[in-house]
CSV table of C-alpha atoms and ligand atoms in Angstrom, one decimal:
chain,number,residue,atom,x,y,z
A,858,UNK,CA,0.6,10.4,-178.3
A,859,UNK,CA,2.6,8.8,-175.7
A,860,UNK,CA,4.0,5.4,-176.8
A,861,UNK,CA,4.3,2.9,-174.6
A,862,UNK,CA,5.3,-0.9,-173.2
A,863,UNK,CA,2.8,-1.9,-170.6
A,864,UNK,CA,4.6,-4.5,-168.6
A,865,UNK,CA,2.2,-6.6,-166.0
A,866,UNK,CA,1.1,-9.2,-163.9
A,867,UNK,CA,-3.0,-9.4,-163.9
A,868,UNK,CA,-3.3,-8.7,-161.8
A,869,UNK,CA,-7.2,-6.7,-160.9
A,870,UNK,CA,-5.2,-3.6,-160.4
A,871,UNK,CA,-3.0,-3.9,-163.9
A,872,UNK,CA,-6.3,-4.2,-165.7
A,873,UNK,CA,-7.1,-1.3,-165.0
A,874,UNK,CA,-4.0,0.2,-166.6
A,875,UNK,CA,-4.7,-2.0,-169.6
A,876,UNK,CA,-8.3,0.3,-169.0
A,877,UNK,CA,-6.3,3.8,-169.2
A,878,UNK,CA,-3.9,2.5,-171.8
A,879,UNK,CA,-6.3,1.2,-174.1
A,880,UNK,CA,-8.8,3.9,-173.6
A,881,UNK,CA,-7.1,6.8,-173.8
A,882,UNK,CA,-6.8,8.5,-177.5
A,883,UNK,CA,-3.0,10.1,-175.9
A,884,UNK,CA,-1.6,6.5,-175.7
A,885,UNK,CA,-0.7,4.0,-177.9
A,886,UNK,CA,-0.6,1.6,-176.8
A,887,UNK,CA,2.4,-0.7,-178.0
A,888,UNK,CA,2.7,-4.4,-176.5
A,889,UNK,CA,1.8,-5.9,-174.0
A,890,UNK,CA,4.0,-7.9,-172.0
A,891,UNK,CA,3.8,-10.6,-169.3
A,892,UNK,CA,5.7,-11.4,-166.4
A,893,UNK,CA,5.3,-13.7,-162.5
A,894,UNK,CA,4.0,-11.9,-160.2
A,895,UNK,CA,-0.3,-11.8,-158.7
A,896,UNK,CA,-0.2,-15.8,-160.0
A,897,UNK,CA,2.9,-17.5,-162.2
A,898,UNK,CA,2.7,-16.9,-166.2
A,899,UNK,CA,0.6,-19.2,-167.2
A,900,UNK,CA,-2.0,-16.7,-165.3
A,901,UNK,CA,-1.0,-13.7,-166.0
A,902,UNK,CA,-0.9,-14.5,-169.7
A,903,UNK,CA,-3.7,-16.1,-169.7
A,904,UNK,CA,-5.7,-13.2,-168.4
A,905,UNK,CA,-4.2,-10.6,-170.1
A,906,UNK,CA,-5.4,-12.2,-173.3
A,907,UNK,CA,-8.6,-12.6,-171.6
A,908,UNK,CA,-9.0,-8.8,-170.8
A,909,UNK,CA,-7.8,-8.0,-173.6
A,910,UNK,CA,-10.6,-9.4,-175.0
A,911,UNK,CA,-13.0,-8.8,-172.4
A,912,UNK,CA,-11.6,-4.2,-173.5
A,913,UNK,CA,-12.4,-5.6,-177.4
A,914,UNK,CA,-9.2,-4.6,-177.7
A,915,UNK,CA,-6.8,-5.9,-179.5
A,916,UNK,CA,-2.0,-5.2,-179.3
A,917,UNK,CA,0.2,-7.6,-179.5
A,918,UNK,CA,0.2,-9.5,-175.4
A,919,UNK,CA,4.2,-11.3,-175.4
A,920,UNK,CA,4.7,-13.7,-172.6
A,921,UNK,CA,7.8,-13.5,-170.4
A,922,UNK,CA,9.4,-14.7,-167.6
A,923,UNK,CA,8.1,-17.4,-166.0
A,924,UNK,CA,9.9,-16.5,-162.7
A,925,UNK,CA,12.3,-13.7,-160.3
A,926,UNK,CA,17.2,-13.7,-162.0
A,927,UNK,CA,17.5,-15.6,-158.8
A,928,UNK,CA,14.9,-15.6,-155.5
A,929,UNK,CA,12.7,-18.1,-155.2
A,930,UNK,CA,8.8,-16.9,-156.4
A,931,UNK,CA,6.5,-15.3,-154.5
A,932,UNK,CA,2.9,-14.7,-155.9
A,933,UNK,CA,0.4,-12.2,-155.0
A,934,UNK,CA,-2.5,-15.1,-154.7
A,935,UNK,CA,-4.0,-14.1,-150.9
A,936,UNK,CA,-4.9,-10.4,-152.7
A,937,UNK,CA,-5.5,-12.2,-156.4
A,938,UNK,CA,-6.9,-15.9,-155.9
A,939,UNK,CA,-6.1,-18.8,-157.1
A,940,UNK,CA,-6.2,-17.8,-161.3
A,941,UNK,CA,-4.8,-14.4,-160.8
A,942,UNK,CA,-7.3,-12.7,-161.4
A,943,UNK,CA,-10.8,-13.9,-159.6
A,944,UNK,CA,-14.0,-12.0,-159.6
A,945,UNK,CA,-14.9,-11.0,-162.7
A,946,UNK,CA,-15.7,-13.7,-165.9
A,947,UNK,CA,-13.1,-14.1,-168.0
A,948,UNK,CA,-13.9,-14.6,-171.4
A,949,UNK,CA,-11.3,-17.1,-173.8
A,950,UNK,CA,-9.0,-15.1,-176.1
A,951,UNK,CA,-9.5,-13.4,-179.0
A,952,UNK,CA,-6.6,-13.7,-180.6
A,953,UNK,CA,-3.1,-15.5,-180.5
A,954,UNK,CA,0.1,-14.3,-178.5
A,955,UNK,CA,3.4,-12.8,-179.6
A,956,UNK,CA,5.5,-15.6,-181.0
A,957,UNK,CA,8.5,-13.7,-178.7
A,958,UNK,CA,9.3,-14.1,-175.4
A,959,UNK,CA,8.4,-10.6,-174.1
A,960,UNK,CA,12.3,-9.7,-173.1
A,961,UNK,CA,12.3,-10.6,-177.0
A,962,UNK,CA,9.6,-8.0,-178.1
A,963,UNK,CA,10.4,-5.4,-175.7
A,964,UNK,CA,14.4,-5.4,-178.0
A,965,UNK,CA,12.2,-5.6,-180.4
A,966,UNK,CA,10.0,-2.2,-180.1
A,967,UNK,CA,12.1,-0.3,-179.0
A,968,UNK,CA,15.2,-0.7,-181.3
A,969,UNK,CA,11.9,0.0,-184.3
A,970,UNK,CA,11.6,3.2,-183.6
A,971,UNK,CA,12.4,6.3,-182.8
A,972,UNK,CA,14.8,7.1,-180.5
A,973,UNK,CA,13.3,8.9,-177.2
A,974,UNK,CA,9.7,7.3,-178.2
A,975,UNK,CA,8.7,4.5,-175.8
A,976,UNK,CA,7.9,4.6,-172.2
A,977,UNK,CA,9.2,1.5,-170.6
A,978,UNK,CA,5.6,0.8,-167.6
A,979,UNK,CA,6.4,-1.9,-166.0
A,980,UNK,CA,3.7,-2.4,-163.5
A,981,UNK,CA,4.4,-6.3,-163.0
A,982,UNK,CA,8.6,-7.5,-160.6
A,983,UNK,CA,11.0,-6.4,-163.3
A,984,UNK,CA,12.0,-9.5,-164.5
A,985,UNK,CA,11.7,-8.7,-168.2
A,986,UNK,CA,13.3,-4.9,-168.2
A,987,UNK,CA,16.5,-6.8,-166.4
A,988,UNK,CA,16.5,-9.1,-168.4
A,989,UNK,CA,16.4,-6.9,-171.5
A,990,UNK,CA,19.3,-4.7,-170.8
A,991,UNK,CA,21.3,-7.3,-170.1
A,992,UNK,CA,20.6,-8.6,-173.7
A,993,UNK,CA,20.7,-6.0,-175.2
A,994,UNK,CA,21.9,-2.7,-173.6
A,995,UNK,CA,21.4,-0.6,-176.6
A,996,UNK,CA,18.1,-0.2,-175.0
A,997,UNK,CA,18.8,2.1,-172.0
A,998,UNK,CA,19.7,5.0,-174.3
A,999,UNK,CA,17.2,4.8,-177.0
A,1000,UNK,CA,14.2,4.3,-174.2
A,1001,UNK,CA,12.6,7.9,-173.4
A,1002,UNK,CA,11.7,6.9,-169.7
A,1003,UNK,CA,10.3,4.3,-166.6
A,1004,UNK,CA,7.2,4.8,-165.1
A,1005,UNK,CA,7.6,1.6,-162.4
A,1006,UNK,CA,5.4,1.2,-160.0
A,1007,UNK,CA,7.1,-0.3,-157.4
A,1008,UNK,CA,8.5,1.0,-154.1
A,1009,UNK,CA,7.6,2.1,-150.8
A,1010,UNK,CA,9.1,5.5,-149.6
A,1011,UNK,CA,7.1,4.7,-145.8
A,1012,UNK,CA,5.9,0.9,-145.5
A,1013,UNK,CA,5.4,-1.9,-148.3
A,1014,UNK,CA,2.9,-4.4,-148.0
A,1015,UNK,CA,4.0,-7.7,-148.4
A,1016,UNK,CA,7.2,-7.2,-146.1
A,1017,UNK,CA,6.9,-4.0,-143.5
A,1018,UNK,CA,9.9,-3.0,-146.0
A,1019,UNK,CA,9.4,-4.1,-149.0
A,1020,UNK,CA,6.8,-3.6,-151.9
A,1021,UNK,CA,5.8,-6.8,-153.5
A,1022,UNK,CA,7.3,-5.8,-156.6
A,1023,UNK,CA,10.5,-4.8,-156.1
A,1024,UNK,CA,10.6,-7.4,-153.7
A,1025,UNK,CA,9.6,-10.5,-156.0
A,1026,UNK,CA,13.1,-9.6,-158.2
A,1027,UNK,CA,14.9,-7.6,-156.4
A,1028,UNK,CA,17.7,-8.1,-158.2
A,1029,UNK,CA,15.5,-7.4,-161.7
A,1030,UNK,CA,14.8,-3.9,-159.6
A,1031,UNK,CA,18.6,-3.3,-158.6
A,1032,UNK,CA,19.6,-3.5,-162.3
A,1033,UNK,CA,16.5,-1.4,-163.1
A,1034,UNK,CA,17.1,1.7,-160.9
A,1035,UNK,CA,21.2,1.0,-161.4
A,1036,UNK,CA,21.1,1.7,-164.9
A,1037,UNK,CA,21.9,5.2,-166.6
A,1038,UNK,CA,17.8,6.0,-167.9
A,1039,UNK,CA,15.1,8.3,-166.2
A,1040,UNK,CA,13.2,6.1,-163.4
A,1041,UNK,CA,10.2,7.4,-162.2
A,1042,UNK,CA,8.8,5.0,-159.3
A,1043,UNK,CA,5.3,4.8,-158.8
A,1044,UNK,CA,5.2,3.3,-155.4
A,1045,UNK,CA,2.8,2.2,-152.5
A,1046,UNK,CA,3.1,6.0,-150.6
A,1047,UNK,CA,1.1,7.0,-154.4
A,1048,UNK,CA,-0.6,4.4,-155.0
A,1049,UNK,CA,-2.9,3.3,-152.0
A,1050,UNK,CA,-4.0,7.2,-152.6
A,1051,UNK,CA,-5.1,6.4,-156.0
A,1052,UNK,CA,-8.8,4.1,-154.7
A,1053,UNK,CA,-11.4,2.8,-155.9
A,1054,UNK,CA,-14.3,5.3,-153.5
A,1055,UNK,CA,-18.5,4.4,-153.7
A,1056,UNK,CA,-18.2,7.5,-156.1
A,1057,UNK,CA,-15.8,6.3,-158.6
A,1058,UNK,CA,-18.3,3.2,-158.6
A,1059,UNK,CA,-21.5,4.6,-159.2
A,1060,UNK,CA,-19.7,6.6,-161.6
A,1061,UNK,CA,-18.4,3.0,-163.3
A,1062,UNK,CA,-22.0,2.0,-162.3
A,1063,UNK,CA,-23.3,4.6,-164.3
A,1064,UNK,CA,-21.6,4.1,-167.9
A,1065,UNK,CA,-23.2,0.6,-167.6
A,1066,UNK,CA,-22.6,-2.3,-169.6
A,1067,UNK,CA,-19.9,-4.9,-169.9
A,1068,UNK,CA,-16.8,-4.0,-169.4
A,1069,UNK,CA,-18.1,-1.3,-166.5
A,1070,UNK,CA,-19.4,-4.8,-165.1
A,1071,UNK,CA,-16.1,-6.7,-165.2
A,1072,UNK,CA,-14.4,-3.1,-163.4
A,1073,UNK,CA,-17.3,-3.6,-160.9
A,1074,UNK,CA,-16.4,-7.1,-160.2
A,1075,UNK,CA,-12.3,-6.5,-159.9
A,1076,UNK,CA,-13.3,-4.1,-156.9
A,1077,UNK,CA,-16.2,-6.1,-155.3
A,1078,UNK,CA,-13.4,-9.2,-155.2
A,1079,UNK,CA,-9.7,-7.3,-154.0
A,1080,UNK,CA,-12.3,-5.5,-151.5
A,1081,UNK,CA,-12.8,-9.1,-149.6
A,1082,UNK,CA,-8.9,-9.4,-149.8
A,1083,UNK,CA,-6.9,-6.5,-150.0
A,1084,UNK,CA,-9.0,-4.6,-147.2
A,1085,UNK,CA,-8.7,-7.4,-145.2
A,1086,UNK,CA,-5.7,-8.2,-145.2
A,1087,UNK,CA,-4.2,-3.9,-145.5
A,1088,UNK,CA,-6.6,-2.7,-143.7
A,1089,UNK,CA,-7.6,-0.4,-147.2
A,1090,UNK,CA,-11.3,1.2,-147.0
A,1091,UNK,CA,-11.3,0.8,-151.1
A,1092,UNK,CA,-9.8,-0.6,-153.0
A,1093,UNK,CA,-5.9,0.4,-154.3
A,1094,UNK,CA,-5.4,0.9,-157.8
A,1095,UNK,CA,-2.1,0.7,-157.8
A,1096,UNK,CA,-0.7,0.1,-162.3
A,1097,UNK,CA,-3.3,2.6,-163.5
A,1098,UNK,CA,-1.3,5.4,-161.4
A,1099,UNK,CA,1.1,4.9,-164.2
A,1100,UNK,CA,-0.6,4.6,-167.7
A,1101,UNK,CA,-2.9,8.6,-166.0
A,1102,UNK,CA,0.8,10.6,-165.5
A,1103,UNK,CA,1.6,8.9,-169.4
A,1104,UNK,CA,-1.9,11.1,-170.5
A,1105,UNK,CA,-1.4,13.7,-167.4
A,1106,UNK,CA,1.9,14.3,-165.8
A,1107,UNK,CA,-0.2,16.4,-163.9
A,1108,UNK,CA,-2.0,13.8,-161.8
A,1109,UNK,CA,0.9,13.5,-159.6
A,1110,UNK,CA,3.3,16.0,-157.8
A,1111,UNK,CA,6.7,14.1,-157.6
A,1112,UNK,CA,10.2,14.5,-155.7
A,1113,UNK,CA,14.1,14.4,-157.0
A,1114,UNK,CA,15.7,11.3,-155.3
A,1115,UNK,CA,18.0,8.7,-154.8
A,1116,UNK,CA,17.0,5.7,-154.9
A,1117,UNK,CA,19.4,1.9,-154.1
A,1118,UNK,CA,17.2,-1.4,-153.7
A,1119,UNK,CA,17.4,-3.9,-151.1
A,1120,UNK,CA,19.6,-6.9,-151.6
A,1121,UNK,CA,21.4,-8.0,-149.2
A,1122,UNK,CA,18.7,-7.2,-146.3
A,1123,UNK,CA,17.6,-10.1,-144.1
A,1124,UNK,CA,14.0,-8.1,-143.1
A,1125,UNK,CA,15.1,-5.2,-145.4
A,1126,UNK,CA,15.2,-7.4,-148.6
A,1127,UNK,CA,12.9,-5.6,-151.3
A,1128,UNK,CA,13.1,-1.9,-149.3
A,1129,UNK,CA,13.3,1.3,-151.9
A,1130,UNK,CA,15.6,3.5,-150.0
A,1131,UNK,CA,15.0,7.0,-151.4
A,1132,UNK,CA,17.5,10.0,-149.7
A,1133,UNK,CA,15.0,12.8,-150.9
A,1134,UNK,CA,17.4,16.2,-152.4
A,1135,UNK,CA,14.6,17.9,-150.3
A,1136,UNK,CA,15.3,15.7,-147.5
A,1137,UNK,CA,18.9,17.8,-147.1
A,1138,UNK,CA,20.8,15.3,-149.6
A,1139,UNK,CA,21.3,13.1,-145.9
A,1140,UNK,CA,24.2,10.2,-147.9
A,1141,UNK,CA,22.8,6.7,-148.1
A,1142,UNK,CA,26.5,6.0,-146.0
A,1143,UNK,CA,26.3,8.4,-143.2
A,1144,UNK,CA,27.3,11.2,-145.4
A,1145,UNK,CA,31.1,10.4,-146.1
A,1146,UNK,CA,32.1,13.2,-147.9
A,1147,UNK,CA,32.9,10.6,-151.0
A,1148,UNK,CA,29.9,9.2,-152.2
A,1149,UNK,CA,28.8,11.6,-154.9
A,1150,UNK,CA,25.6,11.6,-154.9
A,1151,UNK,CA,23.3,12.8,-157.8
A,1152,UNK,CA,19.1,12.7,-157.1
A,1153,UNK,CA,18.4,11.3,-161.1
A,1154,UNK,CA,15.0,9.0,-159.7
A,1155,UNK,CA,11.5,10.8,-160.0
A,1156,UNK,CA,9.2,9.9,-157.2
A,1157,UNK,CA,5.1,9.9,-157.4
A,1158,UNK,CA,3.7,11.7,-153.8
A,1159,UNK,CA,0.6,13.3,-154.2
A,1160,UNK,CA,-2.3,12.2,-156.4
A,1161,UNK,CA,-4.6,13.8,-158.2
A,1162,UNK,CA,-7.7,11.6,-157.1
A,1163,UNK,CA,-10.0,13.5,-159.1
A,1164,UNK,CA,-8.0,13.6,-162.2
A,1165,UNK,CA,-7.2,10.5,-161.6
A,1166,UNK,CA,-11.0,9.4,-161.3
A,1167,UNK,CA,-11.6,10.6,-164.7
A,1168,UNK,CA,-9.5,9.7,-166.5
A,1169,UNK,CA,-10.9,6.2,-165.8
A,1170,UNK,CA,-13.9,6.7,-166.6
A,1171,UNK,CA,-13.9,8.6,-169.8
A,1172,UNK,CA,-11.1,5.4,-170.9
A,1173,UNK,CA,-14.2,3.2,-169.8
A,1174,UNK,CA,-16.7,5.5,-172.0
A,1175,UNK,CA,-14.2,5.7,-174.8
A,1176,UNK,CA,-13.8,1.6,-174.6
A,1177,UNK,CA,-17.5,0.7,-174.1
A,1178,UNK,CA,-18.8,3.2,-176.9
A,1179,UNK,CA,-16.6,1.6,-179.8
A,1180,UNK,CA,-16.6,-2.3,-178.4
B,2338,PIR,N1,-1.5,-6.6,-151.6
B,2338,PIR,C1,-0.4,-6.3,-153.1
B,2338,PIR,C2,-1.5,-5.9,-153.7
B,2338,PIR,C3,-1.4,-5.8,-155.1
B,2338,PIR,C4,0.0,-6.0,-155.4
B,2338,PIR,C5,0.3,-6.2,-156.7
B,2338,PIR,N2,1.7,-5.5,-157.0
B,2338,PIR,C6,1.4,-4.4,-157.1
B,2338,PIR,C7,1.9,-3.5,-155.8
B,2338,PIR,O1,2.1,-4.0,-154.6
B,2338,PIR,C8,1.1,-3.5,-157.9
B,2338,PIR,O2,1.7,-3.9,-159.8
B,2338,PIR,C9,-0.4,-5.1,-158.0
B,2338,PIR,O3,-1.1,-5.3,-159.0
B,2338,PIR,C10,0.8,-7.3,-154.7
B,2338,PIR,C11,0.0,-7.0,-153.9
B,2339,CA,CA1,0.8,-5.4,-161.0
């Protein structure tokens, strides 16, 4: 059983990550922390509580940072709508927020558990994670690993060079990727394979019930925004890919790389520059022999889409039965 803290900015695809984390018996969802990203932190927090209520689950939810460390705030309202989760009916929260700030919740939870037992799963901008490292660096050595949705080794979705979660707080992403812990980057190159195809939507419809309706309303809304803006055939279920990998590591293939986050480029800020080990270990700085490159990051490459879909349908069936 993998213990995780899901740091998120619900967010349509964040809601499917919560479905997987709450519905799969191999995941122990210790808590949800929220951050500003797809919308402001008031809305992403309200949405996190609404999603838990819609699923009939109760887990600690702790509100986090209202904005990035340094850069101006950028929201993805054009994709997620004015509430940050337009489309489905959002029920009023059935439980109260955890009283702690997300950063304190992360630190307290990591320090209260055995070393190397908790995985951090950030699927929004990494502001809370960076702040937690700075407030208590002990968590770097104590966390089992970080499986982060963000970045891309080809092209971005908020600028040609950058993916939204990294772009929205590039300095926080720089802190996270440079820290001395095990980071897996689940970028757009992988998550744009994780599409809510008609077949998957029909399987969700066949489960029936209010949660299936909630999920279908999510994809119906996103299809009106995502497809138009980004020319992607079906809604991309970005964030759930991280949780799926916690459940079944064979859900996608990986390669080792050395990842550097651009924080100064005028046109490339937020770009995750990936130097793959399999690319013969090109150096970041034109092969200066003095630069030591250790390929310590892991990059998600090829998704097993049928396996991914099975996990989503299974989680939906379990939550629907237990509601
Ligand atoms: N166009 C666009 C699509 C998704 C997102 C959000 N950011 C990440 C994908 O870039 C996911 O976590 C998702 O919640 C932002 C912008
Ligand atoms: Ca997200």
